[in-house]
Amino acid sequence: MKFGTFVFPVSTDPANDLRVIEETLDEILLCEKLGYDTVWLSEHHFDGSTAYVDPVTFAAAIAAKTERIRIGFAVVEMALHHPVRLAAQVSLLDNLSKGRLMVGTGKGSAFNEYEYIGFGVPMIDSASNLEEAEALMIEAWQGSPVDFKGKYWNVSFPELRPLTYTKPHPPIIRACLSLESTRAMARIKRPILIGAQDNQSIAERISAFRSEVLSLSLSANEVDKLLNQIWVSKNVFVAETTEEAIEIARVGLIVEQNHFREAREKYNPSCTGDNNGSGDDFDTTFIAGTPDEVSEQIHDLRNIGVHNLMMKMNTGQMDHKRVMESIRLFANHVMPNF
């Protein structure tokens, strides 16, 4: 199995933003040192839900300070980016990181209408323009003149510079919220990101993806390659005792969910999506305990077909020292079991 850290740092007070950003970078550098495969970056605006806000800019800082760890977007809110500019930024990052970039794409938040309003983007268009944005980016990465005419963008330019380091372009991976979108990605041979949820739902997603892929005219190696590129997300916290791990994890999840709920209630012009802030989904989204207990739960994931685990190891602005220790415990006592 491969293990990545999903850095999604909540900052509940604007006065703490810089400190949280610096601590997040410290966590990433420790993961690089300890052999984690990937650091995954998110994007949210205006509410402190993701303290570093912009994964593209933050990725440049990570690329400059690391040498080995891969850098993934989970995800870029595509509705908030012009695809040509994003294609150029990705090309630069891919060169700076010497091919360590993975481009996770999604339409944007399903709940935070205020993010779309802040960028002057209609929320209703976010799903439909995603396909066109990806198509435009892929065409831009071909190294040829571009004359693109679509529903949302009509652009023409000689060629994109610099060209991507990775040929033909960095891997694109799509965040999927439903079984139907999972099947749709399988049909076009696009790997997926599966968000934190119960193991049965994860197994259903992987099974649906596998079934669609098997219906295509692919070799066994090609099928395995696609399945091995799926990443699954869970919240993870490791401590010396079960009680300590669960207490810190539960409090962190409640702080995070309350922060999300309060932001939506405060900033959304109307009730949008699920504003749950109770922490009731702890058992389905969290892996917490001693190294042995965490290993056992990850074995369960491996048994249902999970090959790559994206771990949010700091949920709800946990104490920085405790997070760093959790990262060390996982690397030293869990990773060797896989």
Coordinates of C-alpha atoms in Angstrom, one line a residue:
M1 CA 0.0 0.0 0.0
K2 CA 1.0 3.6 -0.5
F3 CA 0.2 6.2 2.2
G4 CA -0.2 9.9 1.7
T5 CA -1.0 12.8 4.0
F6 CA -4.0 14.9 3.2
V7 CA -3.3 18.4 4.7
F8 CA -6.6 20.1 5.3
P9 CA -5.7 22.5 8.1
V10 CA -8.6 24.3 9.7
S11 CA -7.9 27.8 11.2
T12 CA -10.7 28.9 13.4
D13 CA -9.2 32.4 14.0
P14 CA -7.7 34.7 11.3
A15 CA -5.0 35.6 13.8
N16 CA -3.8 32.0 13.6
D17 CA -3.6 31.6 9.9
L18 CA 0.1 32.1 9.4
R19 CA 1.0 29.8 12.4
V20 CA -1.3 27.0 11.0
I21 CA 0.2 27.4 7.5
E22 CA 3.7 27.1 8.9
E23 CA 2.8 24.1 11.1
T24 CA 1.2 22.4 8.0
L25 CA 4.5 22.8 6.1
D26 CA 6.4 21.3 9.0
E27 CA 4.1 18.3 8.9
I28 CA 4.7 17.9 5.2
L29 CA 8.5 18.1 5.6
L30 CA 8.3 15.4 8.3
C31 CA 6.2 13.2 6.0
E32 CA 8.9 13.7 3.3
K33 CA 11.6 12.6 5.7
L34 CA 9.7 9.6 7.0
G35 CA 8.8 8.1 3.6
Y36 CA 5.1 9.0 3.0
D37 CA 4.3 8.7 -0.7
T38 CA 2.2 11.8 -1.4
V39 CA 1.0 15.1 0.1
W40 CA -2.5 15.9 -0.9
L41 CA -3.7 19.6 -1.0
S42 CA -7.3 20.9 -0.9
E43 CA -8.8 24.3 -1.8
H44 CA -11.4 26.4 0.1
H45 CA -11.8 30.1 0.4
F46 CA -13.0 32.8 2.8
D47 CA -13.7 30.7 5.9
G48 CA -10.4 29.3 7.2
S49 CA -11.4 25.7 6.3
T50 CA -8.2 25.3 4.4
A51 CA -5.7 27.8 6.0
Y52 CA -3.3 27.9 3.0
V53 CA -6.3 28.5 0.7
D54 CA -4.6 28.0 -2.7
P55 CA -3.2 24.5 -3.4
V56 CA -1.4 25.7 -6.6
T57 CA 0.7 28.4 -4.7
F58 CA 1.2 26.1 -1.7
A59 CA 2.4 23.3 -4.0
A60 CA 5.2 25.6 -5.3
A61 CA 6.5 26.1 -1.7
I62 CA 6.4 22.3 -1.2
A63 CA 8.2 21.6 -4.5
A64 CA 10.9 24.0 -3.5
K65 CA 11.4 22.4 0.0
T66 CA 11.1 18.7 -0.9
E67 CA 12.8 16.3 -3.2
R68 CA 10.9 13.0 -3.2
I69 CA 7.3 13.3 -2.0
R70 CA 4.7 13.5 -4.7
I71 CA 2.3 16.5 -4.7
G72 CA -1.4 15.9 -5.4
F73 CA -4.5 18.2 -5.6
A74 CA -7.5 16.8 -3.7
V75 CA -8.9 18.9 -5.3
V76 CA -8.5 22.0 -7.3
E77 CA -11.9 23.7 -7.4
M78 CA -12.0 23.9 -11.2
A79 CA -15.0 26.3 -11.3
L80 CA -12.8 28.9 -9.7
H81 CA -9.9 28.7 -12.2
H82 CA -9.4 29.6 -15.8
P83 CA -8.3 26.4 -17.5
V84 CA -5.5 28.0 -19.6
R85 CA -4.0 29.7 -16.6
L86 CA -4.3 26.6 -14.5
A87 CA -2.7 24.5 -17.3
A88 CA 0.3 26.9 -17.4
Q89 CA 0.6 26.8 -13.6
V90 CA 0.5 23.0 -13.5
S91 CA 3.1 22.9 -16.2
L92 CA 5.4 25.1 -14.2
L93 CA 4.8 23.1 -11.0
D94 CA 5.4 19.8 -12.9
N95 CA 8.8 21.2 -14.0
L96 CA 9.7 22.6 -10.6
S97 CA 8.9 19.2 -8.9
K98 CA 10.5 17.1 -11.7
G99 CA 7.3 15.3 -12.4
R100 CA 6.0 14.8 -8.9
L101 CA 2.6 16.4 -9.6
M102 CA -0.9 14.7 -9.7
V103 CA -3.8 16.9 -10.7
G104 CA -7.0 16.1 -8.8
T105 CA -10.0 17.9 -10.2
G106 CA -13.5 18.5 -9.0
K107 CA -16.3 21.0 -9.6
G108 CA -15.7 22.7 -6.3
S109 CA -17.6 22.6 -3.0
A110 CA -21.0 21.0 -3.0
F111 CA -22.1 23.1 0.0
N112 CA -20.2 26.4 0.1
E113 CA -22.2 28.7 -2.2
Y114 CA -20.4 31.7 -0.8
E115 CA -17.1 30.5 -2.5
Y116 CA -18.7 30.7 -5.9
I117 CA -20.3 34.1 -5.1
G118 CA -16.9 35.4 -4.1
F119 CA -15.4 34.5 -7.4
G120 CA -18.5 35.6 -9.4
V121 CA -19.0 32.1 -10.7
P122 CA -22.5 30.6 -11.0
M123 CA -22.7 27.5 -8.8
I124 CA -25.1 25.9 -11.3
D125 CA -22.4 25.8 -14.0
S126 CA -19.7 24.2 -11.9
A127 CA -20.4 20.6 -12.9
S128 CA -21.0 21.1 -16.6
N129 CA -17.9 23.3 -17.2
L130 CA -15.6 20.8 -15.5
E131 CA -15.5 18.5 -18.5
E132 CA -14.7 21.3 -20.9
A133 CA -12.1 22.8 -18.6
E134 CA -10.2 19.4 -18.4
A135 CA -10.4 19.0 -22.2
L136 CA -9.0 22.5 -22.7
M137 CA -6.1 21.8 -20.3
I138 CA -5.2 18.5 -21.9
E139 CA -5.2 20.2 -25.4
A140 CA -3.0 22.9 -24.0
W141 CA -0.5 20.4 -22.8
Q142 CA 0.0 18.8 -26.2
G143 CA 2.7 21.4 -27.2
S144 CA 0.8 22.5 -30.3
P145 CA -1.1 25.7 -31.3
V146 CA -4.5 25.8 -29.6
D147 CA -7.7 26.9 -31.2
F148 CA -10.5 25.9 -28.8
K149 CA -14.1 26.7 -29.2
G150 CA -16.5 25.4 -26.5
K151 CA -19.6 26.4 -24.6
Y152 CA -17.6 28.2 -21.8
W153 CA -14.3 29.1 -23.4
N154 CA -13.2 30.3 -26.8
V155 CA -9.4 30.7 -26.8
S156 CA -6.6 30.7 -29.3
F157 CA -2.8 30.8 -28.6
P158 CA 0.4 29.6 -30.3
E159 CA 1.5 27.1 -27.6
L160 CA 1.7 26.6 -23.9
R161 CA 5.1 27.3 -22.3
P162 CA 6.7 25.6 -20.5
L163 CA 5.6 22.2 -21.6
T164 CA 5.0 19.7 -18.8
Y165 CA 7.9 17.7 -17.5
T166 CA 5.7 14.6 -17.4
K167 CA 4.7 13.3 -20.9
P168 CA 2.1 13.7 -22.2
H169 CA 1.0 15.5 -19.0
P170 CA 0.7 14.9 -15.2
P171 CA -1.8 12.3 -14.1
I172 CA -5.4 13.7 -13.8
I173 CA -7.5 12.1 -11.1
R174 CA -11.2 13.0 -10.4
A175 CA -13.0 13.3 -7.1
C176 CA -16.3 11.4 -7.4
L177 CA -19.3 11.9 -5.1
S178 CA -21.6 9.2 -6.6
L179 CA -21.6 5.7 -8.0
E180 CA -22.6 7.1 -11.4
S181 CA -19.7 9.5 -11.5
T182 CA -17.4 6.6 -10.4
R183 CA -18.6 4.5 -13.3
A184 CA -18.3 7.4 -15.8
M185 CA -14.7 7.9 -14.8
A186 CA -14.0 4.2 -15.2
R187 CA -15.4 4.3 -18.7
I188 CA -12.9 6.9 -19.7
K189 CA -10.1 5.2 -17.8
R190 CA -9.7 8.0 -15.3
P191 CA -8.5 7.2 -11.8
I192 CA -10.7 8.5 -8.9
L193 CA -10.5 9.9 -5.4
I194 CA -12.9 8.4 -2.9
G195 CA -13.8 10.6 0.1
A196 CA -13.9 9.5 3.7
Q197 CA -16.9 7.2 4.2
D198 CA -17.9 3.8 5.6
N199 CA -16.0 0.8 4.4
Q200 CA -19.0 -0.8 2.7
S201 CA -19.5 2.3 0.6
I202 CA -15.8 2.4 -0.3
A203 CA -16.0 -1.3 -1.4
E204 CA -19.1 -0.5 -3.5
R205 CA -17.2 2.3 -5.3
I206 CA -14.2 0.2 -6.0
S207 CA -16.4 -2.7 -7.2
A208 CA -18.3 -0.4 -9.5
F209 CA -15.1 1.1 -10.9
R210 CA -13.7 -2.4 -11.4
S211 CA -16.8 -3.7 -13.1
E212 CA -16.8 -0.8 -15.6
V213 CA -13.1 -1.2 -16.3
L214 CA -13.5 -4.9 -16.9
S215 CA -16.1 -4.3 -19.5
L216 CA -13.5 -2.4 -21.6
S217 CA -11.1 -4.0 -24.0
L218 CA -8.1 -3.7 -21.7
S219 CA -5.3 -6.1 -20.7
A220 CA -5.1 -7.5 -17.2
N221 CA -2.1 -5.2 -16.6
E222 CA -4.0 -2.2 -17.7
V223 CA -7.0 -3.0 -15.4
D224 CA -4.6 -3.5 -12.5
K225 CA -2.8 -0.2 -13.2
L226 CA -6.1 1.7 -13.1
L227 CA -7.3 0.1 -9.9
N228 CA -3.9 0.8 -8.3
Q229 CA -4.3 4.5 -9.0
I230 CA -7.5 4.9 -6.9
W231 CA -6.9 6.8 -3.7
V232 CA -9.2 6.5 -0.7
S233 CA -9.5 9.1 2.1
K234 CA -9.8 8.6 5.8
N235 CA -9.1 10.6 8.9
V236 CA -6.3 9.0 10.8
F237 CA -4.8 9.6 14.3
V238 CA -2.3 7.4 16.2
A239 CA -1.3 7.6 19.8
E240 CA 0.3 5.4 22.5
T241 CA -3.1 4.5 24.0
T242 CA -6.5 3.9 22.5
E243 CA -8.2 6.4 24.9
E244 CA -5.8 9.2 24.0
A245 CA -6.2 8.6 20.2
I246 CA -10.0 8.5 20.3
E247 CA -10.4 11.5 22.6
I248 CA -8.2 13.7 20.4
A249 CA -9.8 12.4 17.2
R250 CA -13.3 12.9 18.4
V251 CA -12.7 16.4 19.5
G252 CA -10.9 17.3 16.3
L253 CA -13.8 16.0 14.2
I254 CA -16.4 17.9 16.2
V255 CA -14.3 21.1 15.9
E256 CA -13.9 20.7 12.2
Q257 CA -17.6 19.9 11.5
N258 CA -18.8 22.7 13.7
H259 CA -16.5 25.1 11.9
F260 CA -17.9 24.0 8.5
R261 CA -21.5 24.2 9.7
E262 CA -21.1 27.7 11.3
A263 CA -19.4 29.0 8.1
R264 CA -22.2 27.8 5.9
E265 CA -24.9 29.2 8.3
K266 CA -23.1 32.5 8.4
Y267 CA -22.0 33.0 4.8
N268 CA -24.4 31.0 2.5
P269 CA -27.3 33.1 1.2
S270 CA -29.6 30.2 1.8
C271 CA -29.4 26.7 3.4
T272 CA -27.1 24.7 1.1
G273 CA -26.3 21.1 1.6
D274 CA -25.7 19.2 4.8
N275 CA -24.7 21.4 7.7
N276 CA -24.1 18.5 10.1
G277 CA -21.7 19.4 12.9
S278 CA -22.4 16.6 15.4
G279 CA -19.4 14.3 14.8
D280 CA -21.8 11.4 14.4
D281 CA -19.8 10.0 11.4
F282 CA -16.7 9.4 13.6
D283 CA -16.9 5.6 13.2
T284 CA -17.2 5.7 9.5
T285 CA -14.6 8.3 8.6
F286 CA -11.9 7.9 11.3
I287 CA -9.2 5.4 11.9
A288 CA -7.9 6.1 15.4
G289 CA -6.0 4.1 18.1
T290 CA -2.7 2.5 18.9
P291 CA -0.3 1.5 16.1
D292 CA -1.6 -2.1 16.3
E293 CA -5.2 -1.0 16.2
V294 CA -4.7 1.3 13.3
S295 CA -2.8 -1.4 11.4
E296 CA -5.7 -3.8 11.9
Q297 CA -8.2 -1.2 10.5
I298 CA -6.0 -0.5 7.5
H299 CA -5.8 -4.3 6.9
D300 CA -9.6 -4.2 6.6
L301 CA -9.3 -1.5 3.9
R302 CA -6.7 -3.5 2.0
N303 CA -9.0 -6.5 2.1
I304 CA -11.7 -4.6 0.2
G305 CA -9.3 -3.4 -2.5
V306 CA -7.8 -0.2 -1.2
H307 CA -4.2 0.2 -2.5
N308 CA -3.6 3.9 -1.7
L309 CA -4.7 5.6 1.6
M310 CA -5.0 9.4 1.8
M311 CA -4.9 10.3 5.5
K312 CA -6.1 13.5 7.0
M313 CA -3.8 13.4 10.1
N314 CA -4.7 16.8 11.5
T315 CA -8.5 17.2 11.8
G316 CA -10.0 20.3 13.3
Q317 CA -6.8 22.2 14.3
M318 CA -5.3 19.5 16.6
D319 CA -2.3 20.3 18.7
H320 CA 0.7 20.5 16.4
K321 CA 3.0 18.4 18.6
R322 CA 0.4 15.6 18.9
V323 CA 0.0 15.6 15.1
M324 CA 3.7 15.4 14.5
E325 CA 3.9 12.5 17.0
S326 CA 1.0 10.7 15.3
I327 CA 2.8 11.1 11.9
R328 CA 6.0 9.5 13.5
L329 CA 4.1 6.7 15.1
F330 CA 2.3 5.8 11.9
A331 CA 5.6 5.9 9.8
N332 CA 7.6 3.9 12.4
H333 CA 5.0 1.3 13.5
V334 CA 2.2 1.1 10.9
M335 CA 3.7 1.6 7.5
P336 CA 6.3 -1.3 7.9
N337 CA 3.3 -3.7 8.2
F338 CA 2.3 -2.9 4.6

